[in-house]
Amino acid sequence: MTEAIMAQGATIFGCSGLALTRSEAAFYREADPWGFILFARNIDTPDQVRALTADLRAAVGRDAPVLIDQEGGRVQRMVPPHWRQWLPPLDQVDRAGPHAAASLTLRARVIAQELRAVGIDVNCAPAADVATDDTHPFLRNRCLGTEAAQVAANARAMAEGFLQGGVLPVLKHLPGHGRATLDSHKALPRVDTPKATLATTDFAAFKPLADLPLAMTAHLLFPNIDPDLPATLSPRLIRLIRDEIGFDGLLMTDDICMGALGGALADRCTAALSAGCDAILHCNGEMAEMQTVAAASGTFSARGQARAEAALALRHAPEEADADALTAQMAALLDPAA
């Protein structure tokens, strides 16, 4: 492991607009975040996105991962006319019925091709949260089913499609967001379900996916496990993710600025890393906040760096495929009578 690699920041940052500013480039050069994440504010045309992803990597002088949330449905940063519009994931699962997993692999394969074409190589999907009747609307139709085994199979199918297309999947939101009745962007959800029940439902959806390379935490309070700290900041919950669910890949926080978390921004970062998260995700591109996050987060731990390298070692050139043909195959699975 080289000294330069060891210096990587334990951070993933957004940027402010469609093109990298001079001050952003200088900051990224100094802070050396592990990766970057794009949002709708950063997306216009394919040529523009390709230029932006190239400039982000040039700023840190290496092939840094570039992330996006391209689940499909409401959470889709790249939209028509330049990219395909997708059904919400749960709607596709319902329409495909017994063909759901096969249809999701095809969907993920096409999404991956669209991402790689503009320099994006990590997708913050699949969400293996188990939908319930009470799941908050911000999340419910982003889920992949209502039973743990169904969700795990569908999430695996999506992850395999992304990997075939040369895109690393990010499993989310560990240890399970499906029982939340509040939007964690705005407030801290509380899940009072007993741990034994969670182990056979919400947590059970993630266990078969524990070999995936990257995952994201949930900003939720599970008072029967830790009455004081949300999962992202809780050593008990992170140990559960590592030891009981079995995930040993790179664990990033959900956006550290979300309303579910209280306290100063720097304190959130240090608490998440102390709890056992590997990397801090900061999304809004605000320079003063990024400077605070970089200072508080420092560089990867030795284990975090090893997990980061292991994840990136799985990046590869996408397998050749005809996106239109894959889309037609998927459509046939969604409407077998057509």
Coordinates of C-alpha atoms in Angstrom, one line a residue:
M1 CA 0.0 0.0 0.0
T2 CA 1.6 3.3 -1.1
E3 CA 1.8 6.4 1.0
A4 CA -0.3 8.3 -1.6
I5 CA -3.1 5.7 -1.3
M6 CA -3.0 5.9 2.5
A7 CA -3.6 9.6 2.3
Q8 CA -7.0 9.4 0.8
G9 CA -9.7 11.3 2.7
A10 CA -12.4 9.3 4.3
T11 CA -15.0 11.4 2.5
I12 CA -17.3 11.4 -0.6
F13 CA -18.2 14.9 -1.7
G14 CA -20.7 16.5 -4.0
C15 CA -20.1 19.6 -6.1
S16 CA -22.1 22.8 -6.7
G17 CA -23.1 22.8 -10.4
L18 CA -22.6 21.7 -14.0
A19 CA -18.9 22.4 -14.1
L20 CA -16.1 22.3 -11.6
T21 CA -15.1 25.7 -10.2
R22 CA -11.5 26.7 -9.7
S23 CA -12.0 26.8 -5.9
E24 CA -13.6 23.3 -5.9
A25 CA -10.8 21.9 -7.9
A26 CA -8.2 23.4 -5.5
F27 CA -10.1 22.1 -2.4
Y28 CA -10.5 18.5 -3.8
R29 CA -6.8 18.5 -4.7
E30 CA -5.9 19.3 -1.1
A31 CA -8.7 17.2 0.7
D32 CA -8.3 14.2 -1.7
P33 CA -11.7 12.7 -1.0
W34 CA -12.1 9.0 -1.9
G35 CA -14.9 9.8 -4.3
F36 CA -17.6 12.1 -5.5
I37 CA -21.3 12.1 -5.9
L38 CA -23.5 13.8 -8.5
F39 CA -27.1 15.1 -8.2
A40 CA -29.6 16.6 -10.6
R41 CA -28.0 20.0 -10.2
N42 CA -24.9 18.5 -11.8
I43 CA -26.6 16.9 -14.8
D44 CA -27.5 18.5 -18.2
T45 CA -26.2 16.7 -21.3
P46 CA -24.0 13.6 -21.8
D47 CA -21.0 15.7 -23.0
Q48 CA -21.3 18.0 -20.0
V49 CA -21.5 15.1 -17.5
R50 CA -18.5 13.4 -19.2
A51 CA -16.5 16.6 -18.8
L52 CA -17.5 17.0 -15.2
T53 CA -16.6 13.4 -14.2
A54 CA -13.2 13.8 -16.0
D55 CA -12.5 17.1 -14.2
L56 CA -13.4 15.6 -10.8
R57 CA -10.9 12.8 -11.3
A58 CA -8.3 15.2 -12.6
A59 CA -8.6 17.3 -9.5
V60 CA -7.4 14.3 -7.3
G61 CA -5.1 12.9 -9.9
R62 CA -6.5 9.4 -9.9
D63 CA -9.4 7.3 -11.1
A64 CA -11.6 8.2 -8.2
P65 CA -15.1 6.6 -8.0
V66 CA -18.0 8.8 -9.1
L67 CA -21.3 8.0 -7.5
I68 CA -24.9 8.8 -8.3
D69 CA -28.4 7.8 -7.1
Q70 CA -30.0 6.3 -10.2
E71 CA -32.6 4.0 -8.7
G72 CA -35.3 4.9 -11.2
G73 CA -38.6 6.4 -10.5
R74 CA -38.5 9.4 -8.2
V75 CA -34.8 8.9 -7.3
Q76 CA -33.3 9.3 -10.8
R77 CA -30.8 12.1 -11.3
M78 CA -30.4 11.4 -15.1
V79 CA -33.7 11.8 -16.9
P80 CA -35.1 12.2 -20.4
P81 CA -34.5 13.4 -23.0
H82 CA -30.9 12.1 -22.8
W83 CA -31.5 9.1 -20.6
R84 CA -34.3 6.6 -20.1
Q85 CA -37.1 7.1 -17.6
W86 CA -37.7 4.1 -15.3
L87 CA -40.6 2.8 -13.2
P88 CA -40.3 3.1 -9.5
P89 CA -38.6 -0.2 -8.4
L90 CA -41.6 -1.5 -6.4
D91 CA -43.9 -0.8 -9.4
Q92 CA -41.6 -2.9 -11.6
V93 CA -41.5 -5.7 -9.1
D94 CA -45.3 -5.8 -9.0
R95 CA -45.7 -5.7 -12.7
A96 CA -43.1 -8.3 -13.4
G97 CA -44.4 -10.8 -10.8
P98 CA -42.4 -14.0 -11.1
H99 CA -40.1 -12.4 -13.6
A100 CA -39.1 -9.6 -11.2
A101 CA -35.5 -10.6 -10.6
A102 CA -34.8 -11.2 -14.3
S103 CA -36.4 -7.9 -15.2
L104 CA -34.3 -6.1 -12.6
T105 CA -31.1 -7.5 -13.9
L106 CA -31.9 -6.2 -17.3
R107 CA -32.9 -2.8 -15.9
A108 CA -29.6 -2.5 -13.9
R109 CA -27.6 -3.6 -16.9
V110 CA -29.0 -0.7 -19.0
I111 CA -28.7 1.8 -16.2
A112 CA -25.1 0.8 -15.9
Q113 CA -24.4 1.3 -19.5
E114 CA -25.9 4.8 -19.3
L115 CA -23.8 5.6 -16.3
R116 CA -20.5 4.3 -17.6
A117 CA -21.0 6.3 -20.9
V118 CA -20.7 9.5 -18.9
G119 CA -17.9 8.4 -16.5
I120 CA -20.0 7.3 -13.5
D121 CA -19.0 4.0 -12.1
V122 CA -20.9 3.6 -8.7
N123 CA -24.7 3.6 -8.3
C124 CA -26.3 4.1 -4.9
A125 CA -28.6 1.1 -5.3
P126 CA -30.1 -1.4 -4.7
A127 CA -32.2 -0.5 -1.6
A128 CA -32.8 -3.7 0.3
D129 CA -35.2 -2.1 2.7
V130 CA -38.4 -4.2 3.1
A131 CA -41.6 -2.2 2.3
T132 CA -44.4 -2.3 4.8
D133 CA -47.9 -0.8 4.8
D134 CA -46.5 2.0 7.0
T135 CA -43.3 2.7 5.1
H136 CA -43.0 6.5 4.6
P137 CA -43.9 7.5 1.0
F138 CA -40.4 9.0 0.5
L139 CA -39.1 5.4 0.5
R140 CA -41.9 2.9 -0.1
N141 CA -41.9 2.6 -3.9
R142 CA -38.1 2.6 -4.0
C143 CA -38.2 -0.8 -2.2
L144 CA -37.9 -4.1 -4.0
G145 CA -40.6 -6.0 -2.2
T146 CA -42.5 -6.7 1.0
E147 CA -40.8 -9.9 2.2
A148 CA -37.2 -10.3 3.2
A149 CA -36.4 -13.2 0.8
Q150 CA -38.1 -11.4 -2.1
V151 CA -36.2 -8.2 -1.5
A152 CA -32.9 -10.1 -1.1
A153 CA -33.4 -11.9 -4.4
N154 CA -34.4 -8.8 -6.3
A155 CA -31.5 -6.7 -4.8
R156 CA -29.1 -9.4 -5.8
A157 CA -30.4 -9.4 -9.3
M158 CA -29.9 -5.6 -9.6
A159 CA -26.5 -5.8 -8.1
E160 CA -25.4 -8.4 -10.6
G161 CA -26.7 -6.3 -13.4
F162 CA -24.8 -3.3 -12.3
L163 CA -21.6 -5.3 -11.9
Q164 CA -22.0 -6.8 -15.4
G165 CA -22.2 -3.3 -16.6
G166 CA -19.0 -2.2 -14.9
V167 CA -20.8 -0.2 -12.1
L168 CA -20.3 -0.9 -8.4
P169 CA -23.6 -1.2 -6.4
V170 CA -24.1 0.5 -3.1
L171 CA -26.4 -1.6 -0.8
K172 CA -28.7 0.6 1.3
H173 CA -29.9 1.5 3.9
L174 CA -28.3 -0.8 6.5
P175 CA -29.6 -2.2 8.8
G176 CA -33.0 -1.5 7.2
H177 CA -35.1 1.6 6.6
G178 CA -38.5 0.0 5.7
R179 CA -40.2 0.4 9.1
A180 CA -39.5 4.2 9.2
T181 CA -42.7 6.3 9.2
L182 CA -40.8 9.6 8.9
D183 CA -38.6 11.0 6.2
S184 CA -35.0 10.9 7.5
H185 CA -34.1 13.8 5.3
K186 CA -36.2 15.9 7.7
A187 CA -36.5 14.1 11.1
L188 CA -35.2 11.1 13.0
P189 CA -37.4 8.0 12.5
R190 CA -37.8 5.7 15.5
V191 CA -38.3 2.0 15.0
D192 CA -39.7 0.3 18.2
T193 CA -39.8 -3.2 16.7
P194 CA -38.1 -5.8 18.9
K195 CA -34.7 -6.9 17.7
A196 CA -35.8 -10.6 17.4
T197 CA -38.5 -9.5 14.9
L198 CA -36.1 -7.2 13.0
A199 CA -33.6 -10.1 12.7
T200 CA -36.1 -12.3 10.8
T201 CA -37.4 -9.4 8.6
D202 CA -35.5 -6.2 7.9
F203 CA -32.1 -7.5 8.8
A204 CA -32.7 -10.8 7.0
A205 CA -33.0 -9.0 3.7
F206 CA -29.4 -7.8 4.0
K207 CA -27.7 -10.9 5.2
P208 CA -27.6 -12.7 1.8
L209 CA -26.1 -9.5 0.3
A210 CA -23.3 -9.1 2.8
D211 CA -20.7 -9.9 0.3
L212 CA -21.4 -6.7 -1.8
P213 CA -18.5 -4.3 -1.8
L214 CA -20.2 -1.0 -0.7
A215 CA -23.1 -0.1 1.6
M216 CA -24.8 2.9 3.1
T217 CA -26.1 3.3 6.6
A218 CA -29.6 4.4 7.7
H219 CA -30.3 7.4 9.9
L220 CA -32.7 5.6 12.2
L221 CA -33.1 5.1 15.9
F222 CA -33.6 1.5 17.0
P223 CA -34.3 2.0 20.8
N224 CA -34.4 -1.7 21.5
I225 CA -30.8 -2.0 20.3
D226 CA -29.4 1.5 21.1
P227 CA -31.9 3.9 22.8
D228 CA -29.6 6.9 22.4
L229 CA -27.9 7.0 19.0
P230 CA -29.2 6.5 15.4
A231 CA -27.6 3.7 13.5
T232 CA -25.1 5.8 11.6
L233 CA -23.6 7.1 14.9
S234 CA -24.1 3.9 17.0
P235 CA -21.2 1.5 17.7
R236 CA -23.9 -1.1 18.7
L237 CA -25.7 -0.8 15.4
I238 CA -22.4 -0.8 13.3
R239 CA -21.3 -3.9 15.2
L240 CA -24.6 -5.5 14.3
I241 CA -24.1 -4.6 10.7
R242 CA -20.6 -6.1 10.7
D243 CA -21.1 -9.1 13.0
E244 CA -24.7 -10.2 12.7
I245 CA -25.6 -9.1 9.2
G246 CA -22.0 -9.9 8.2
F247 CA -21.2 -6.9 5.9
D248 CA -17.5 -6.3 5.8
G249 CA -17.2 -4.0 2.7
L250 CA -16.8 -0.2 2.7
L251 CA -19.6 1.3 4.8
M252 CA -20.4 4.9 4.0
T253 CA -22.9 7.1 5.9
D254 CA -26.1 8.3 4.3
D255 CA -25.8 12.1 3.7
I256 CA -24.3 13.4 6.9
C257 CA -26.3 16.7 6.6
M258 CA -29.8 15.0 6.7
G259 CA -32.2 16.3 9.3
A260 CA -32.4 13.0 11.2
L261 CA -29.0 13.7 12.7
G262 CA -28.5 16.4 15.3
G263 CA -25.4 18.2 16.6
A264 CA -22.6 20.1 14.9
L265 CA -21.5 18.8 11.5
A266 CA -18.0 18.0 12.7
D267 CA -19.3 16.1 15.6
R268 CA -21.5 14.0 13.3
C269 CA -18.5 13.0 11.2
T270 CA -16.3 12.1 14.1
A271 CA -19.1 10.1 15.8
A272 CA -19.9 8.2 12.6
L273 CA -16.3 7.2 12.1
S274 CA -15.8 6.4 15.8
A275 CA -18.9 4.1 15.6
G276 CA -17.3 2.2 12.7
C277 CA -18.4 3.8 9.5
D278 CA -15.5 4.0 7.0
A279 CA -16.5 7.1 5.0
I280 CA -18.6 10.2 5.4
L281 CA -21.0 11.1 2.6
H282 CA -21.6 14.9 2.2
C283 CA -23.8 15.8 -0.7
N284 CA -24.8 19.4 -1.0
G285 CA -21.5 20.8 -2.4
E286 CA -21.4 23.7 0.0
M287 CA -17.7 24.7 0.3
A288 CA -17.7 25.7 4.0
E289 CA -19.4 22.5 5.0
M290 CA -17.1 20.4 2.9
Q291 CA -14.1 22.1 4.5
T292 CA -15.5 21.2 7.9
V293 CA -16.2 17.6 6.9
A294 CA -12.8 17.1 5.5
A295 CA -11.1 18.5 8.6
A296 CA -13.2 16.4 10.9
S297 CA -13.0 13.2 8.9
G298 CA -9.4 13.0 8.1
T299 CA -8.1 10.0 6.1
F300 CA -9.2 6.4 6.0
S301 CA -8.3 4.0 8.8
A302 CA -6.2 1.1 7.6
R303 CA -9.2 -1.2 7.5
G304 CA -11.3 1.5 5.7
Q305 CA -8.5 1.9 3.1
A306 CA -8.3 -1.8 2.6
R307 CA -12.1 -2.0 2.1
A308 CA -12.0 0.9 -0.3
E309 CA -9.3 -0.7 -2.4
A310 CA -11.1 -4.1 -2.4
A311 CA -14.2 -2.4 -3.7
L312 CA -12.4 -0.6 -6.5
A313 CA -10.7 -3.8 -7.5
L314 CA -14.1 -5.0 -8.6
R315 CA -14.4 -2.3 -11.2
H316 CA -14.0 -3.6 -14.7
A317 CA -14.9 -2.7 -18.2
P318 CA -18.6 -3.3 -18.9
E319 CA -19.6 -6.4 -20.8
E320 CA -20.8 -5.7 -24.3
A321 CA -24.5 -5.4 -24.6
D322 CA -27.2 -3.8 -26.8
A323 CA -29.2 -1.5 -24.5
D324 CA -32.2 -1.3 -26.8
A325 CA -32.3 -5.1 -27.0
L326 CA -32.1 -5.4 -23.2
T327 CA -34.8 -2.9 -22.7
A328 CA -37.1 -4.8 -25.1
Q329 CA -36.4 -8.0 -23.2
M330 CA -37.3 -6.3 -19.9
A331 CA -40.5 -4.8 -21.4
A332 CA -41.6 -8.3 -22.5
L333 CA -41.2 -9.5 -18.9
L334 CA -43.2 -6.6 -17.6
D335 CA -46.0 -7.3 -20.0
P336 CA -45.9 -10.9 -21.1
A337 CA -49.2 -10.6 -23.1
A338 CA -47.7 -7.9 -25.4

